[in-house]
Coordinates of C-alpha atoms and ligand atoms in Angstrom, one line a residue:
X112 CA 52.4 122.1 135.1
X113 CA 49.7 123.8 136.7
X114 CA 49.8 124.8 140.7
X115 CA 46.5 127.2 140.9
X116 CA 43.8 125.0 142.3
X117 CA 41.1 128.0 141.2
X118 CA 41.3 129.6 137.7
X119 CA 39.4 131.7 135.6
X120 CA 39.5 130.7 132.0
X121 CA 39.2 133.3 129.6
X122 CA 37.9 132.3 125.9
X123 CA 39.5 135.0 123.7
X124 CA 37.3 135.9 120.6
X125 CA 39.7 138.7 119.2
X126 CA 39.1 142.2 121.3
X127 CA 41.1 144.4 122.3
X128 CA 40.6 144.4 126.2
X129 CA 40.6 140.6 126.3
X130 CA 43.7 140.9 128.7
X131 CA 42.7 143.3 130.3
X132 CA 39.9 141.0 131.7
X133 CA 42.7 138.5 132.7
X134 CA 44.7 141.6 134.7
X135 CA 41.5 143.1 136.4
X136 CA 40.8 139.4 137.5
X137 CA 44.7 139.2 138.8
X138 CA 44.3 142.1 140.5
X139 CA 41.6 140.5 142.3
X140 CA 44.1 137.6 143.4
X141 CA 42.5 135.3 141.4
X142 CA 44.3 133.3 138.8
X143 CA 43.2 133.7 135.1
X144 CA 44.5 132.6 131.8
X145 CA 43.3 133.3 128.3
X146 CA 43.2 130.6 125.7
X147 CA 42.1 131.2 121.8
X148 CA 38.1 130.3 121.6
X149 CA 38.6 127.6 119.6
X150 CA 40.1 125.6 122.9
X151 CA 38.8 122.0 122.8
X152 CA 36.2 121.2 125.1
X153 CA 38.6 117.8 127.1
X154 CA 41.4 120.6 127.5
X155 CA 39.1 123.1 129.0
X156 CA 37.4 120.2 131.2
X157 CA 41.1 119.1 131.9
X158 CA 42.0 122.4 133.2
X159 CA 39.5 122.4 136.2
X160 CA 38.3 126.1 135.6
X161 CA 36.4 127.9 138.3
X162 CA 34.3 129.9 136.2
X163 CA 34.9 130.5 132.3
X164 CA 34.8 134.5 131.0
X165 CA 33.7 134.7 127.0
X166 CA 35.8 137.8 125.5
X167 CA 34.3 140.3 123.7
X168 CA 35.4 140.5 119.5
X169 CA 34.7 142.5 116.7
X170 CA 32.6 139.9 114.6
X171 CA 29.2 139.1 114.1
X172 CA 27.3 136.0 115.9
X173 CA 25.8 135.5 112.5
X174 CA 29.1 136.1 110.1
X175 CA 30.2 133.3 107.7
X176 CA 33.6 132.9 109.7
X177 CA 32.1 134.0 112.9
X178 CA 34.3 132.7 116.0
X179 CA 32.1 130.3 118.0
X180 CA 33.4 128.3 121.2
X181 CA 32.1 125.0 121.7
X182 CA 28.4 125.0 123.1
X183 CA 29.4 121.5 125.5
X184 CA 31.0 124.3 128.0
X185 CA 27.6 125.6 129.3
X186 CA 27.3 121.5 130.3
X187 CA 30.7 122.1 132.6
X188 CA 28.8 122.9 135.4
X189 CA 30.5 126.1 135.6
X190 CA 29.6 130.0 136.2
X191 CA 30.1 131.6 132.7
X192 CA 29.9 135.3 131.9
X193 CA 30.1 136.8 128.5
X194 CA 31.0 140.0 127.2
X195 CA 29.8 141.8 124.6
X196 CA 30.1 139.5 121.8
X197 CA 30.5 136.7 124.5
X198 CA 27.5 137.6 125.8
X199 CA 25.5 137.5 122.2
X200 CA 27.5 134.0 121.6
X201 CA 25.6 132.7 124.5
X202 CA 22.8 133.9 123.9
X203 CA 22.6 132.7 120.4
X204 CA 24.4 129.4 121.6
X205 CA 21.6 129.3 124.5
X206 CA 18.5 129.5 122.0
X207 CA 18.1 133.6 121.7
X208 CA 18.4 136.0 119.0
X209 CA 20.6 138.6 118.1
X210 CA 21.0 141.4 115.7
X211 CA 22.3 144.5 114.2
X212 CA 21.3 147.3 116.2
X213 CA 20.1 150.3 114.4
X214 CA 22.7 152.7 115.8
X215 CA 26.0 151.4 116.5
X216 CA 26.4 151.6 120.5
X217 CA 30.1 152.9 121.0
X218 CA 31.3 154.7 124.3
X219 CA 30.6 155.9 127.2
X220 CA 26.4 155.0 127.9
X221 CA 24.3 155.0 131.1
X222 CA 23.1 151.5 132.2
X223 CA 19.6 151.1 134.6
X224 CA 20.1 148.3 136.6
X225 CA 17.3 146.8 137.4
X226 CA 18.5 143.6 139.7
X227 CA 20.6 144.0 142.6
X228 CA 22.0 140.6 142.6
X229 CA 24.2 138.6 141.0
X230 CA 27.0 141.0 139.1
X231 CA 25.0 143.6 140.2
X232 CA 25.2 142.4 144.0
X233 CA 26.0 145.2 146.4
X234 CA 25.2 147.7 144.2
X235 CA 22.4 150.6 144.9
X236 CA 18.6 149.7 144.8
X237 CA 17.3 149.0 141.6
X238 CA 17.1 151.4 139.6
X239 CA 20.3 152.6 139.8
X240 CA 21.8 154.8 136.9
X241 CA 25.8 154.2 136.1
X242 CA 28.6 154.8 133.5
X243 CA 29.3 151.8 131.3
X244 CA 31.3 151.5 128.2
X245 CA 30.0 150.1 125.1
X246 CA 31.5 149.2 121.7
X247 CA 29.2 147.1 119.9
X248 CA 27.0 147.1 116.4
X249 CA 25.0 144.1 117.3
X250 CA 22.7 143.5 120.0
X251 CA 20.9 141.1 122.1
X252 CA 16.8 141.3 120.6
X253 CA 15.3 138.2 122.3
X254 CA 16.5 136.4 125.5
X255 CA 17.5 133.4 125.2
X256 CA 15.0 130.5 127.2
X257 CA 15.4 130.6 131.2
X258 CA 17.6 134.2 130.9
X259 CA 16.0 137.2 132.4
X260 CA 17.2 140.7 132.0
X261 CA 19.5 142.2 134.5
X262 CA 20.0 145.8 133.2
X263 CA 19.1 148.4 130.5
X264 CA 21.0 151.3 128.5
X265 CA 19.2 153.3 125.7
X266 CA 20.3 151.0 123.2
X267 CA 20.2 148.0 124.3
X268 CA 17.1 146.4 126.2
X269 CA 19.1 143.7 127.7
X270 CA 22.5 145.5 128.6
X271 CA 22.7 142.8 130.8
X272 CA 21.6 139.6 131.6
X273 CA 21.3 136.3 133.8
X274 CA 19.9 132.8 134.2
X275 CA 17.1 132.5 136.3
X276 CA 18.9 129.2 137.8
X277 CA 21.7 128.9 136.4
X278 CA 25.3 130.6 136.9
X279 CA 25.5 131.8 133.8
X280 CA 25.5 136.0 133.1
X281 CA 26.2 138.6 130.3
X282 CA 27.3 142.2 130.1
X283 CA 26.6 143.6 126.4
X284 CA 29.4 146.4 128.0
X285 CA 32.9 146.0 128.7
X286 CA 33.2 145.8 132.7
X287 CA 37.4 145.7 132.3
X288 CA 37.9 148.8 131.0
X289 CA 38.3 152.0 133.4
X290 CA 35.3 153.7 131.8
X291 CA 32.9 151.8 133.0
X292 CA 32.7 152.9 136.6
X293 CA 31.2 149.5 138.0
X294 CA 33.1 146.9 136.3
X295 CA 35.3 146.0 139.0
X296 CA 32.4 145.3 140.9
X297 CA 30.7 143.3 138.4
X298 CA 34.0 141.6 137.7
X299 CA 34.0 140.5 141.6
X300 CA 30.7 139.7 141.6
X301 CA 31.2 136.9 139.3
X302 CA 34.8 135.7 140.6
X303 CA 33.3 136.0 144.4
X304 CA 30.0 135.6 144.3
X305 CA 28.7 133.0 141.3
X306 CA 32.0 131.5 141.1
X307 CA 33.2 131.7 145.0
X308 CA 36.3 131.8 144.7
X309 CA 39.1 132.7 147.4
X310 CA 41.1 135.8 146.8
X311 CA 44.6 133.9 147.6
X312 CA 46.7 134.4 144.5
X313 CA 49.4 136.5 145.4
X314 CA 53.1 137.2 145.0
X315 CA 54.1 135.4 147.5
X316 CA 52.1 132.1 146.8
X317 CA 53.1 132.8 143.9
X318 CA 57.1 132.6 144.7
X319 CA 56.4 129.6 147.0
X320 CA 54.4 127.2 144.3
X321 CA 57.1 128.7 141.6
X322 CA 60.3 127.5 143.7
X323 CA 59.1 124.2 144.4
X324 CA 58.2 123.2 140.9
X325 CA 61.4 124.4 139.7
X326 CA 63.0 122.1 142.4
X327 CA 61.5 119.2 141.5
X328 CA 62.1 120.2 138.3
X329 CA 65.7 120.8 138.3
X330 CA 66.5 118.2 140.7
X331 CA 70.3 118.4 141.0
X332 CA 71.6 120.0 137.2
X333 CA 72.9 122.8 136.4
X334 CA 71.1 126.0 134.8
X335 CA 72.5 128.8 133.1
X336 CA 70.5 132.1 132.5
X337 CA 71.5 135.1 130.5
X338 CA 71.3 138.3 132.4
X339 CA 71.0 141.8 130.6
X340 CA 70.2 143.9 133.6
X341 CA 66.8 144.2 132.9
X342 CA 64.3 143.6 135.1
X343 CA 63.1 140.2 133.4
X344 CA 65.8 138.5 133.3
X345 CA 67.1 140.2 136.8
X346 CA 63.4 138.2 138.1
X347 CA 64.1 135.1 136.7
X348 CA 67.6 135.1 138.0
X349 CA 66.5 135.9 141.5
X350 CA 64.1 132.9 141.4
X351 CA 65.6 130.3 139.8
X352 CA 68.7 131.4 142.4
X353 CA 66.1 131.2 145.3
X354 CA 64.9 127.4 144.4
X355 CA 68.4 126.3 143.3
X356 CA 71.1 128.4 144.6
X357 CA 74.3 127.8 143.0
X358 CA 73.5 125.1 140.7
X359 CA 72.0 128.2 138.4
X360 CA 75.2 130.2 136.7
X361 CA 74.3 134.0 135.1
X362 CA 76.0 134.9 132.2
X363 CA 76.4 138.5 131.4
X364 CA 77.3 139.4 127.8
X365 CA 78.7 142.9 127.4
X366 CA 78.0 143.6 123.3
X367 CA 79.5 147.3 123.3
X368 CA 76.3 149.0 122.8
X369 CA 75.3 149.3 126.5
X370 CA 74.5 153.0 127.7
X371 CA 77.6 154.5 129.3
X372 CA 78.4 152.5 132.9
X373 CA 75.8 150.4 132.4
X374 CA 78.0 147.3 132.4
X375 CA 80.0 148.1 135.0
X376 CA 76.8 149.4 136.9
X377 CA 74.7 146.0 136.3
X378 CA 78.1 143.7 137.2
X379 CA 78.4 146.2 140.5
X380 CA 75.0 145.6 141.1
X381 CA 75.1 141.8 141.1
X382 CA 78.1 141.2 142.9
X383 CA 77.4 143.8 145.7
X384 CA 73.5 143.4 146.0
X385 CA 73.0 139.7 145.2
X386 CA 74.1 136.2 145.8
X387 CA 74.1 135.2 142.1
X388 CA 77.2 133.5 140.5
X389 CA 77.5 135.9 137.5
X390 CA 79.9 134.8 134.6
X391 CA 81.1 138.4 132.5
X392 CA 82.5 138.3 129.3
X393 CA 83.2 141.7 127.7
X394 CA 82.8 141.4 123.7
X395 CA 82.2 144.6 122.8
X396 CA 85.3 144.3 119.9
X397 CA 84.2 141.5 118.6
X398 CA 80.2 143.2 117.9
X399 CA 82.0 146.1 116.7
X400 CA 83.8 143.7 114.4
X401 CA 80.3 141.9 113.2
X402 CA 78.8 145.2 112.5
X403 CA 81.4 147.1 110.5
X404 CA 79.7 148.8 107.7
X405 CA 76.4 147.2 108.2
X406 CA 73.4 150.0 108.0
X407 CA 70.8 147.3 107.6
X408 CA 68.4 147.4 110.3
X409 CA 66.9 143.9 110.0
X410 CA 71.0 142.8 108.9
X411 CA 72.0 144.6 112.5
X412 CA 69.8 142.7 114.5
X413 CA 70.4 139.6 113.1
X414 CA 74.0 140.0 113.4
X415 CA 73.8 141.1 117.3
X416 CA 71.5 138.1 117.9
X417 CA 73.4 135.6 116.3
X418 CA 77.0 136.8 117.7
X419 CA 75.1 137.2 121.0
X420 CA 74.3 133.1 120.6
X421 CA 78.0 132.3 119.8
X422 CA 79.2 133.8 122.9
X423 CA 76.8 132.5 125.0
X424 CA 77.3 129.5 123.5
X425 CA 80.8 129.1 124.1
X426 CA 80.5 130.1 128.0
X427 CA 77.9 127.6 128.6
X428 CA 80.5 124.7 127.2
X429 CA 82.9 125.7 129.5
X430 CA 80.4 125.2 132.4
X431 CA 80.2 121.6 131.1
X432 CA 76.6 119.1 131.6
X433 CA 73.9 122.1 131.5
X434 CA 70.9 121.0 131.1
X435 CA 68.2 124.1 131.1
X436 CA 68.3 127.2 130.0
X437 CA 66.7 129.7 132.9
X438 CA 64.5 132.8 130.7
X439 CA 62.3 135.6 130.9
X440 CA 59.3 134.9 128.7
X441 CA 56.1 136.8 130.0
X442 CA 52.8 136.1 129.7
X443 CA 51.9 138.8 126.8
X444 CA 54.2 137.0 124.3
X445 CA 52.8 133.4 125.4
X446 CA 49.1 134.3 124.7
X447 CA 47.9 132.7 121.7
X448 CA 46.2 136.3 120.2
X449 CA 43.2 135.7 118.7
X450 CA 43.8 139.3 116.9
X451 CA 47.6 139.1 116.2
X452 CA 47.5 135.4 114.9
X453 CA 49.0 135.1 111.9
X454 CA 50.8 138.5 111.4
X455 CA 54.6 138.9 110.3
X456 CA 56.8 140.0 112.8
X457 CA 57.5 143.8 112.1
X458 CA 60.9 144.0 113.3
X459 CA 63.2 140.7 114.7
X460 CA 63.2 140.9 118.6
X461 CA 66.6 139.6 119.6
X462 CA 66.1 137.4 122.9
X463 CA 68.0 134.3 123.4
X464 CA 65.6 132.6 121.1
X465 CA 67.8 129.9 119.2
X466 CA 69.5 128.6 122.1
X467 CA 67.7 125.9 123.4
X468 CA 67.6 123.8 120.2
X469 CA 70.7 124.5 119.3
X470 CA 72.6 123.9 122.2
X471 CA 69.6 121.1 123.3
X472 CA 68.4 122.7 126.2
X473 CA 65.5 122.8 128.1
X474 CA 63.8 126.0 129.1
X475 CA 62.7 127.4 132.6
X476 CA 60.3 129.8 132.1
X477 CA 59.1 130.9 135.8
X478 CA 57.5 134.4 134.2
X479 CA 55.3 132.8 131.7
X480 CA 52.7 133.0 133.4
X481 CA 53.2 137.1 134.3
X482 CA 52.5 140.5 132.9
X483 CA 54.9 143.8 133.5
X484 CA 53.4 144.7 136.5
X485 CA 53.2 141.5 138.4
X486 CA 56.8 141.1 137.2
X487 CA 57.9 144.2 139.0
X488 CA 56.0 143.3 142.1
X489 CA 57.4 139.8 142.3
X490 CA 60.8 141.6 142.0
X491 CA 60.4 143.7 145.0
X492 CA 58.4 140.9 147.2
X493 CA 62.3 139.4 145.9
X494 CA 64.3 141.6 147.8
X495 CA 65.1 142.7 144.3
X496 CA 65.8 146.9 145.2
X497 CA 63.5 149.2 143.3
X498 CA 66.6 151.0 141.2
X499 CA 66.4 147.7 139.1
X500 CA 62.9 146.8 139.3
X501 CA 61.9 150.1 137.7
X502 CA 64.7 150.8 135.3
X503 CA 63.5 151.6 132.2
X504 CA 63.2 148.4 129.2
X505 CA 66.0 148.2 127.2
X506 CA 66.6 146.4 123.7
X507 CA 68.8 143.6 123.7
X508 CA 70.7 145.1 120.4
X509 CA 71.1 148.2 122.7
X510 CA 72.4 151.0 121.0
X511 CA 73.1 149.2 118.0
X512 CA 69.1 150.1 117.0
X513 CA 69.3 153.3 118.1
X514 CA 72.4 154.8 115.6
X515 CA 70.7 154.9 112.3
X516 CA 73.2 153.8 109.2
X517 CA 76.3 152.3 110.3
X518 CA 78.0 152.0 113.8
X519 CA 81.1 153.1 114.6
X520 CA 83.2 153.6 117.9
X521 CA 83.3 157.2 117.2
X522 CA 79.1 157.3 116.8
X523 CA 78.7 155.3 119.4
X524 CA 80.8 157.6 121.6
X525 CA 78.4 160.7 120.2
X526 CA 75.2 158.8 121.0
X527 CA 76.7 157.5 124.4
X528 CA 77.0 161.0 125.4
X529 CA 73.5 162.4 124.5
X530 CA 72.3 159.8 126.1
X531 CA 73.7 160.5 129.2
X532 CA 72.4 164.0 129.3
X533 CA 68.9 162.4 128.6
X534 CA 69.0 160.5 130.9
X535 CA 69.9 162.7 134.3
X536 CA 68.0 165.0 132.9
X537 CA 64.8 162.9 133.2
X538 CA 65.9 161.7 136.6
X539 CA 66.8 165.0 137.7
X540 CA 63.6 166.7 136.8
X541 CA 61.5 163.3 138.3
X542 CA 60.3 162.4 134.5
X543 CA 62.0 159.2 133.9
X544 CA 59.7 157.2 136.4
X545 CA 56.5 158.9 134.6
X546 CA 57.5 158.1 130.9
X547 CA 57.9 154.1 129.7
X548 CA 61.5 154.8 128.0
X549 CA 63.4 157.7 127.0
X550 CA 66.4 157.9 125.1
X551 CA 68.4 159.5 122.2
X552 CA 68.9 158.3 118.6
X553 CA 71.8 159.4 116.3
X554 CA 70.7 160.3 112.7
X555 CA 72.4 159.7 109.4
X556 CA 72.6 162.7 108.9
X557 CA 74.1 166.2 108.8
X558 CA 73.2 169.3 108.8
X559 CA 74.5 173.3 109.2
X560 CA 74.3 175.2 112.1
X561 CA 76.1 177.8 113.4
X562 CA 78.5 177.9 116.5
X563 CA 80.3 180.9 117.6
X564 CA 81.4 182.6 114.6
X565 CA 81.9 179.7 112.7
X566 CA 79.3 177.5 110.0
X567 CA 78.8 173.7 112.0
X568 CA 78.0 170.8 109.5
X569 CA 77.5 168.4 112.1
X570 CA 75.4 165.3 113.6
X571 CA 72.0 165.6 114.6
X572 CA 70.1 164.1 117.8
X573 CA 66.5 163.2 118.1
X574 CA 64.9 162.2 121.7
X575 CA 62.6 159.6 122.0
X576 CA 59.7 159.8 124.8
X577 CA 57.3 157.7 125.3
X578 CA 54.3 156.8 127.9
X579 CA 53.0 153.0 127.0
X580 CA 51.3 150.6 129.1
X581 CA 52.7 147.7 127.6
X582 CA 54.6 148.6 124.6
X583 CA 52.4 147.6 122.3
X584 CA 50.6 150.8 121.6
X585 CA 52.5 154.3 122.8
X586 CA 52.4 158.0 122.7
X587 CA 55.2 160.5 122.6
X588 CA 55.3 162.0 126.4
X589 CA 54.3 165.5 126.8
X590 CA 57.5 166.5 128.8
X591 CA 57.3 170.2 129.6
X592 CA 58.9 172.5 127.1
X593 CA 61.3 174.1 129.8
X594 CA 63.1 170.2 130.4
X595 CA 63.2 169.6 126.4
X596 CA 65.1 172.9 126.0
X597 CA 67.2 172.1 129.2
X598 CA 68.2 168.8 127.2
X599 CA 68.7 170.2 123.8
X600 CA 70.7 172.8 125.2
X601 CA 73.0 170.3 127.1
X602 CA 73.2 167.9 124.4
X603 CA 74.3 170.7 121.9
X604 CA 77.0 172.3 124.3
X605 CA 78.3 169.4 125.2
X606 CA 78.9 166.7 122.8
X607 CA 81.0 167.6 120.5
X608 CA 79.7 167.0 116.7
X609 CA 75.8 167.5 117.8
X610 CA 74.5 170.6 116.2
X611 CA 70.9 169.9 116.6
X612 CA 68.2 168.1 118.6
X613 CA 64.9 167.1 117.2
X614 CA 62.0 165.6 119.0
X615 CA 59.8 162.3 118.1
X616 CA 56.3 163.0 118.0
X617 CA 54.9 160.3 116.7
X618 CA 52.4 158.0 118.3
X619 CA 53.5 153.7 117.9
X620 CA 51.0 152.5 115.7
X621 CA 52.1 153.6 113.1
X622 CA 55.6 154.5 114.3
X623 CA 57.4 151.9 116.4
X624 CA 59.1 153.2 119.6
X625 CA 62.8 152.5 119.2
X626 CA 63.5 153.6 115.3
X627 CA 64.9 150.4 114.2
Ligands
XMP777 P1 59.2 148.7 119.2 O1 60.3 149.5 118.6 O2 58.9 147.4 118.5 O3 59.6 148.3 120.7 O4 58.0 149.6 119.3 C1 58.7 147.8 121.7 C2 59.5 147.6 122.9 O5 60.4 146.6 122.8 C3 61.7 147.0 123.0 N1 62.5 146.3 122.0 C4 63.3 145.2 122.2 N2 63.5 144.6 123.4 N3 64.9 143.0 122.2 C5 64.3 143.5 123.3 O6 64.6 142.9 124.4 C6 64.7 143.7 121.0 O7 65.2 143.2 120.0 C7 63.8 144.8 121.0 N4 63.4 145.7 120.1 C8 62.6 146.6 120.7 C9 61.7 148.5 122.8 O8 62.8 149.1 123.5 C10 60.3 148.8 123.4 O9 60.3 148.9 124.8

């Protein structure tokens, strides 16, 4: 079920930036979707593309295994640009050559263009000198037949490049990344200007197309959705309740390893702010129960998920005939990755994942089409108030990851209160908005200290910082000495048991963010 009458189809061949192409492109209130290269050419035709965007990829046209789309889309009749390896596909693919370059071109490089139209429209008179980013060991030696050059850089005679007649254009640079100063405007060169399309994807279409396919969807069933106060799940809630009203029922599970208040501050929130029809059930004994003495991480999470199932489970009967299940998929974890395809899951992600089959319902997925950012934005265009729309993400298993070796009321009660400091102390100081998550972890541990006159053999705390974009690469935050003292010394002075506060300095890869 498609409702964007222009797209830009994005042919992943493994990079790195791929979606950032797709995000630049959004920004430009114009749909895009990536799909693996290996798409099939009816599904792509199916799809009604505006123009079609070849990724860039760490391979070699001319490897054994090299990734190579299907040469029938240059037949489509539509505008395509590749990059960087896209743009060597084509021109291999188009009847030009291609080979190793003798230095490898990687960074930041100054392109002369040479033709001020097409992706370069707009732009100064030729020849103009700018910043581009490059990251590639092969290069484009001889044009392919009817292609011209566009631009230069000092490795690369034909940095970029265009058909004399036909829509088709490549970049040997990567226009989506920050770096290179002028990709935005090559990037709306080719969604404007060779592809002509009309900047009208926006939040609010966006809400309008969503409610009435979930309408006619829906029809006149009931749907349950499972709210955890985050803002995913707080989105899909406000939606669904926009096209459906009160045929849509929230369930809020409270597992005992929510942040102090948080229950009560999520329930307030609900009940006060919103319309929804939210269902609480407080199992925080029973969790405790499920986890007694386990110090498994993988064992934990497992546990959590599967109890979180049960109760969910056993709410939704009481609601009688639902028939869909209402959830808060986003667009990152519905890309087919080219890169990630095939890798084990590093650590179990408990979601309501499981549900559906087992309790033979059907999902509603009105974010899967989203990333972070839009997410947020839809939120807000809403009515959704910005307290919850820029809380900070939260694991499902909640604090249950974040107490290394067993969990116990009384650790809980010692990480609850650390945490607390932590967290005033990054609103307070105007840090928590600036950082992707920060929080505290309990250690295994103990260690001596000493506390008046007296030798401590107590618990120790570490704080976790982080600034990510999207959580699948992060640094530890660089907070300013004078707030990591401030919170060290709270933490120590006032939770009792804590004798020492460490700080996480490690970058995700290879550490993950949350320690379990
Ligand atoms: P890691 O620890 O894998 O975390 O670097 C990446 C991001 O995901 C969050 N996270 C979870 N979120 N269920 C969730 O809803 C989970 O099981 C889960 N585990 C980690 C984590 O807080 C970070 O933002």
């Amino acid at each position: 079920m498609s409702t964007h009458t222009q797209k830009i189809i994005i042919l992943d061949f493994g990079s790195q930036t791929t979606q950032l192409i797709a995000r630049r492109i959004r920004e430009q209130k114009v749909y895009s979707e990536i799909h693996p290269y290996t798409l099939e050419l009816d599904r792509l035709r199916d799809m009604q593309p505006t123009g079609i965007i070849l990724s860039g990829g760490p391979a070699s046209v001319y490897d054994e295994d090299a990734p190579i789309s299907d040469p029938g889309i240059y037949d489509l009749g539509v505008p395509v640009l590749g990059i960087c390896y896209g743009a060597q596909l084509m021109t291999v693919q188009q009847g030009g050559r291609v080979e190793k370059a003798e230095k490898r071109e990687f960074g930041k490089a100054e392109l002369t263009v040479e033709y001020t139209g097409g992706l370069f429209a707009g732009m100064e008179v030729a020849p103009a000198h700018h910043q581009v980013w490059m990251s590639h060991g092969d290069r484009i030696e001889e044009l392919a037949p009817g292609f011209v050059v566009s631009a230069t850089s000092g490795h690369s005679p034909y940095a970029a490049i265009r058909h004399a007649e036909k829509p088709f254009a490549g970049v040997q640079f990567h226009p989506e990344v920050a770096h290179t100063l002028i990709g935005t405007d090559i990037l709306r060169n080719f969604i404007f200007g060779l592809c002509n399309c009309t900047p009208d994807w926006t939040m609010h279409s966006f809400i309008d197309a969503t409610v009435a396919e979930i309408r006619a969807k829906v029809g006149s069933d009931k749907v349950i959705c499972a709210l955890s106060g985050g803002v995913d799940s707080s989105v899909v809630a406000a939606m669904v309740h926009r096209a459906i009203g009160n045929q849509l029922t929230c369930i809020y599970v409270n597992n005992g390893l929510m942040r102090t208040g948080e229950s009560e501050a999520i329930l307030r929130f609900f009940r006060e702010k919103t319309d929804l029809n939210v269902i609480d059930v407080d199992a925080s004994e029973y969790f405790l129960k499920q986890l007694d003495g386990i110090a498994d991480p993988e064992e934990k999470r497992k546990r959590i998920g599967y109890g979180f199932i049960e109760i969910f489970e056993a709410e939704a009967k009481k609601l009688g005939d639902v028939r869909y299940l209402a959830q808060g998929t986003l667009y990152p974890d519905v890309i087919e990755s080219v890169v990630f395809r095939g890798k084990a899951p590093i650590k179990s992600h408990h979601n309501v994942g499981g549900l559906p089959e087992r309790m033979q319902l059907e999902l509603i997925e009105p974010l899967r089409e989203l990333f972070k950012d839009e997410v947020r934005e839809l939120g807000l265009e809403l009515g959704l108030p910005e307290e919850a729309i820029y809380r900070q993400p939260f694991p499902g298993p909640g604090l249950g990851i974040r107490i290394m070796g067993g969990i116990s009321a009384e650790r809980l009660n010692i990480l609850r209160q650390a945490d607390v400091i932590v967290l005033e102390e990054m609103k307070d100081s105007g840090w928590y908005r600036k950082v992707w998550q920060s929080f505290a972890v309990l250690l295994p541990i103990q260690t001596v200290g000493v506390m008046g006159d007296g030798r401590t053999y107590e618990h120790v705390i570490a704080l976790r910082c982080v600034d990510s974009r999207d959580a699948m690469t992060a640094d530890w935050s660089h907070l300013p000495y004078e707030l990591l003292g401030r919170i060290s010394n709270r933490i120590i002075n006032e939770v009792r048991g804590v004798n020492r506060v460490v700080y996480d300095i490690s970058s995700k890869p290879p550490s993950t963010i949350e320690w379990e």
